Structure formats: structure tokens, C-alpha cells
GROMACS .gro file of C-alpha atoms in nm:
model
  191
    1MET     CA    1  -1.682  -0.659  -1.810
    2THR     CA    2  -1.366  -0.494  -1.774
    3VAL     CA    3  -1.199  -0.836  -1.924
    4LEU     CA    4  -1.463  -0.817  -2.182
    5ARG     CA    5  -1.317  -0.501  -2.359
    6LEU     CA    6  -0.989  -0.564  -2.302
    7ALA     CA    7  -0.940  -0.881  -2.466
    8VAL     CA    8  -1.133  -0.643  -2.727
    9VAL     CA    9  -0.909  -0.403  -2.748
   10LEU     CA   10  -0.578  -0.671  -2.797
   11LEU     CA   11  -0.859  -0.839  -3.035
   12TYR     CA   12  -0.883  -0.551  -3.317
   13PHE     CA   13  -0.542  -0.494  -3.241
   14CYS     CA   14  -0.377  -0.786  -3.295
   15TYR     CA   15  -0.630  -0.774  -3.607
   16CYS     CA   16  -0.482  -0.450  -3.787
   17VAL     CA   17  -0.120  -0.550  -3.784
   18GLY     CA   18  -0.048  -0.434  -4.131
   19GLN     CA   19  -0.373  -0.354  -4.259
   20GLU     CA   20  -0.344   0.021  -4.094
   21GLN     CA   21  -0.566   0.193  -4.380
   22GLN     CA   22  -0.866  -0.044  -4.321
   23CYS     CA   23  -0.783  -0.044  -3.930
   24SER     CA   24  -0.845   0.375  -3.888
   25ARG     CA   25  -1.109   0.302  -3.653
   26TYR     CA   26  -1.025   0.050  -3.474
   27HIS     CA   27  -0.709   0.213  -3.421
   28TYR     CA   28  -0.994   0.498  -3.236
   29GLU     CA   29  -1.208   0.303  -3.065
   30GLU     CA   30  -0.902   0.130  -2.892
   31GLN     CA   31  -0.802   0.469  -2.778
   32ILE     CA   32  -1.132   0.477  -2.663
   33LEU     CA   33  -1.160   0.189  -2.502
   34ALA     CA   34  -0.839   0.234  -2.341
   35LYS     CA   35  -0.936   0.500  -2.158
   36VAL     CA   36  -1.272   0.340  -2.030
   37VAL     CA   37  -1.015   0.072  -1.918
   38LYS     CA   38  -0.886   0.335  -1.670
   39LEU     CA   39  -1.154   0.495  -1.553
   40GLU     CA   40  -1.317   0.218  -1.478
   41HIS     CA   41  -0.999   0.075  -1.357
   42ARG     CA   42  -0.957   0.428  -1.131
   43LEU     CA   43  -1.283   0.412  -0.999
   44GLU     CA   44  -1.288   0.041  -0.860
   45LEU     CA   45  -0.980   0.244  -0.705
   46LEU     CA   46  -1.237   0.535  -0.498
   47GLU     CA   47  -1.484   0.266  -0.440
   48ALA     CA   48  -1.240   0.011  -0.244
   49ARG     CA   49  -1.108   0.326  -0.081
   50ASN     CA   50  -1.452   0.471   0.053
   51ASN     CA   51  -1.602   0.163   0.191
   52ILE     CA   52  -1.264   0.126   0.385
   53GLY     CA   53  -1.310   0.436   0.551
   54GLY     CA   54  -1.658   0.562   0.451
   55GLN     CA   55  -2.011   0.351   0.615
   56THR     CA   56  -2.122   0.238   0.184
   57ASP     CA   57  -2.033  -0.100   0.231
   58ASN     CA   58  -2.265  -0.264   0.524
   59SER     CA   59  -2.119  -0.655   0.502
   60LEU     CA   60  -1.990  -0.615   0.827
   61CYS     CA   61  -2.254  -0.462   1.001
   62PRO     CA   62  -2.620  -0.621   1.176
   63ASP     CA   63  -2.928  -0.544   0.965
   64THR     CA   64  -3.014  -0.219   0.979
   65TRP     CA   65  -2.673  -0.094   1.144
   66ILE     CA   66  -2.482   0.118   0.964
   67ARG     CA   67  -2.073   0.107   0.869
   68PHE     CA   68  -1.811   0.444   0.917
   69ARG     CA   69  -1.516   0.359   0.970
   70GLY     CA   70  -1.448   0.036   1.280
   71SER     CA   71  -1.807   0.058   1.422
   72CYS     CA   72  -2.138   0.045   1.320
   73TYR     CA   73  -2.422   0.247   1.399
   74LEU     CA   74  -2.791   0.205   1.494
   75PHE     CA   75  -3.060   0.446   1.608
   76PRO     CA   76  -3.380   0.297   1.773
   77ARG     CA   77  -3.695   0.452   1.703
   78GLY     CA   78  -3.868   0.621   2.049
   79ASP     CA   79  -3.787   0.794   2.308
   80VAL     CA   80  -3.592   0.689   2.652
   81ASN     CA   81  -3.447   0.803   2.957
   82PHE     CA   82  -3.054   0.796   2.968
   83SER     CA   83  -3.067   0.459   3.152
   84ALA     CA   84  -3.342   0.273   2.891
   85ALA     CA   85  -3.124   0.446   2.637
   86GLU     CA   86  -2.803   0.248   2.733
   87TYR     CA   87  -3.046  -0.097   2.840
   88PHE     CA   88  -3.118  -0.114   2.480
   89CYS     CA   89  -2.789  -0.074   2.270
   90VAL     CA   90  -2.668  -0.305   2.556
   91GLN     CA   91  -2.861  -0.584   2.514
   92HIS     CA   92  -2.792  -0.472   2.100
   93GLY     CA   93  -2.489  -0.559   2.179
   94SER     CA   94  -2.325  -0.239   2.209
   95HIS     CA   95  -2.362   0.090   2.346
   96LEU     CA   96  -2.440   0.449   2.334
   97VAL     CA   97  -2.211   0.583   2.146
   98HIS     CA   98  -1.843   0.714   2.230
   99VAL     CA   99  -1.825   0.996   1.982
  100GLU     CA  100  -1.414   1.026   1.930
  101SER     CA  101  -1.419   1.231   1.648
  102LYS     CA  102  -1.465   1.567   1.454
  103SER     CA  103  -1.471   1.287   1.107
  104GLU     CA  104  -1.772   1.053   1.352
  105ASN     CA  105  -1.956   1.349   1.482
  106ASN     CA  106  -1.934   1.471   1.180
  107PHE     CA  107  -2.089   1.143   1.025
  108LEU     CA  108  -2.321   1.146   1.297
  109LYS     CA  109  -2.469   1.477   1.219
  110ASN     CA  110  -2.482   1.399   0.912
  111HIS     CA  111  -2.686   1.143   0.874
  112MET     CA  112  -2.926   1.283   1.185
  113ARG     CA  113  -3.001   1.570   0.960
  114ASP     CA  114  -3.187   1.314   0.681
  115MET     CA  115  -3.374   1.147   1.009
  116LYS     CA  116  -3.643   1.299   1.185
  117GLU     CA  117  -3.602   1.611   1.394
  118SER     CA  118  -3.537   1.472   1.697
  119ASN     CA  119  -3.259   1.485   1.998
  120TYR     CA  120  -3.030   1.152   2.035
  121TRP     CA  121  -2.868   1.003   2.341
  122ILE     CA  122  -2.509   0.969   2.338
  123GLY     CA  123  -2.255   0.806   2.594
  124LEU     CA  124  -2.148   1.116   2.797
  125THR     CA  125  -2.190   1.139   3.167
  126ASP     CA  126  -1.979   1.316   3.467
  127THR     CA  127  -2.249   1.105   3.722
  128ASP     CA  128  -1.914   0.995   3.892
  129VAL     CA  129  -1.774   1.354   3.940
  130GLU     CA  130  -1.960   1.656   3.861
  131GLY     CA  131  -1.745   1.852   3.531
  132THR     CA  132  -1.562   1.526   3.387
  133TRP     CA  133  -1.722   1.439   3.175
  134GLY     CA  134  -1.701   1.025   3.074
  135TRP     CA  135  -1.795   0.710   2.863
  136SER     CA  136  -2.027   0.547   3.009
  137GLY     CA  137  -1.949   0.167   3.160
  138THR     CA  138  -1.566   0.230   3.025
  139GLY     CA  139  -1.465   0.459   3.266
  140THR     CA  140  -1.282   0.679   3.002
  141TYR     CA  141  -1.320   1.034   2.925
  142ALA     CA  142  -1.374   1.234   2.645
  143LEU     CA  143  -1.120   1.397   2.463
  144PHE     CA  144  -1.341   1.539   2.195
  145THR     CA  145  -1.661   1.695   2.240
  146ASP     CA  146  -1.898   1.915   2.059
  147TRP     CA  147  -2.062   2.146   2.356
  148SER     CA  148  -2.328   2.384   2.202
  149SER     CA  149  -2.227   2.767   2.321
  150HIS     CA  150  -2.339   2.796   2.713
  151SER     CA  151  -2.349   2.358   2.776
  152PRO     CA  152  -2.307   2.229   2.970
  153ASN     CA  153  -2.428   2.423   3.229
  154ASN     CA  154  -2.566   2.170   3.454
  155HIS     CA  155  -2.901   2.373   3.476
  156GLY     CA  156  -3.100   2.306   3.828
  157GLY     CA  157  -2.835   2.064   3.921
  158ASN     CA  158  -2.937   1.769   3.814
  159GLN     CA  159  -2.836   1.729   3.422
  160HIS     CA  160  -2.551   1.473   3.401
  161CYS     CA  161  -2.660   1.355   3.078
  162VAL     CA  162  -2.506   1.461   2.710
  163PHE     CA  163  -2.786   1.471   2.388
  164MET     CA  164  -2.700   1.596   2.079
  165GLN     CA  165  -2.971   1.838   2.013
  166PHE     CA  166  -3.153   1.885   1.668
  167ALA     CA  167  -3.259   2.246   1.767
  168HIS     CA  168  -2.847   2.356   1.813
  169ASN     CA  169  -2.745   2.133   1.498
  170PHE     CA  170  -2.665   1.843   1.704
  171GLU     CA  171  -2.363   2.016   1.896
  172TRP     CA  172  -2.343   1.878   2.293
  173ASN     CA  173  -2.594   1.987   2.609
  174ASP     CA  174  -2.669   1.861   2.917
  175MET     CA  175  -2.919   1.753   3.026
  176SER     CA  176  -3.143   1.562   3.340
  177CYS     CA  177  -3.121   1.208   3.225
  178ASP     CA  178  -3.475   1.087   3.286
  179THR     CA  179  -3.542   1.349   2.984
  180LYS     CA  180  -3.648   1.102   2.702
  181TYR     CA  181  -3.439   1.131   2.364
  182ARG     CA  182  -3.338   0.874   2.126
  183ALA     CA  183  -3.021   0.676   2.149
  184ILE     CA  184  -2.734   0.635   1.954
  185CYS     CA  185  -2.647   0.278   1.969
  186GLU     CA  186  -2.252   0.145   1.873
  187ARG     CA  187  -2.095  -0.158   1.822
  188ASN     CA  188  -1.782  -0.340   1.707
  189LEU     CA  189  -1.765  -0.411   1.295
  190LEU     CA  190  -1.883  -0.824   1.260
  191SER     CA  191  -1.576  -1.073   1.246
   0.00000   0.00000   0.00000
């Protein structure tokens, strides 16, 4: 469509050379069309930039998965314990989400606000060493956290898995791994 408009502008310009009085209307339209073309180009650049860092283009994610930066995310229905959540994710070529930055955390929070009021497991546990929080299945430790106030607290001595808590704006809290919440699965983009 943009190429067509540009061709029309050039046609008007070529036709009007030497016939300025008859073509004042064409000159005005030429200026307007040039501005439209420029704005369309800016819009295309903005859309391309958002697709690189955002979630709008899911072409590299499986159906029902949501893209954000270099990962795809799935928010399956149904409450399950931590182990069942991780198992479900593995069966779908992924793992419970590893939240590695504030921007990723904010993306997840914003998406969960649009969904049913639920709590969501993330892949963080201290089952190996009490108080040392690591991502399940990797042996890597959390460099970013978003704990709610007074968390983690290992209440009752058996809270070793982490969830994003609806009642506290999806801040993180520790809980017994046997509790049933929804899962968030994460996988790399398809190649």
C-alpha cells in the first residue's frame, strides 16, 4: 500500500511540472501523502521494534503460548502441586518459569492480572539447602527475586517452593510444595 501511495505522489509531481496553477491542489495532496508515507514508515519501525522485545509476534511459539523476549510462556488451567506442575511443563518441552529480571516479572504479573484470580508456581525452591533459593532442574541460584513482605519465612518448617501470590499483587511467597496452584511453563523460542 505504501509503494502505491508513493507512486501516486511521484505521478502528481511529474504531471504538475510547468503547470503550477492547475496543480496547486496536487501539490497540497503531495505534501499530505508524503507525511502519511513518513508516518507509516515510523509505525512500521515501532512495530518491528516491539516484536523484537515484546510479545506481539507469537510466530516462534507453539499455539496457546505467549512470547516475551527470548521465551514462550504457557499458563495451563488447573491447580496442581509443585512436582506435578514441573512434570506438566517438562511433558510440554519446557520447565516451570525461571524469573530472571524485573521486566520478565512485570510481564508475568501483567498477564496474570488479566486471568482468573489464582496463585502460580514458579520454578524456585530451597529443597536442597534451606534458605538457598535455586531454579529447579538447573542448579542455578536466583539473582532476581520479588518477595512479599515477611517472605520467605518457611512457616511450619515445610515451605520450600515459591509461588506468585494473587492476594499480594503476585509478589513471591514460599509455600509447602504439596499445595495446589496453577503453573507457569517457560521454553525457548522455536527455531
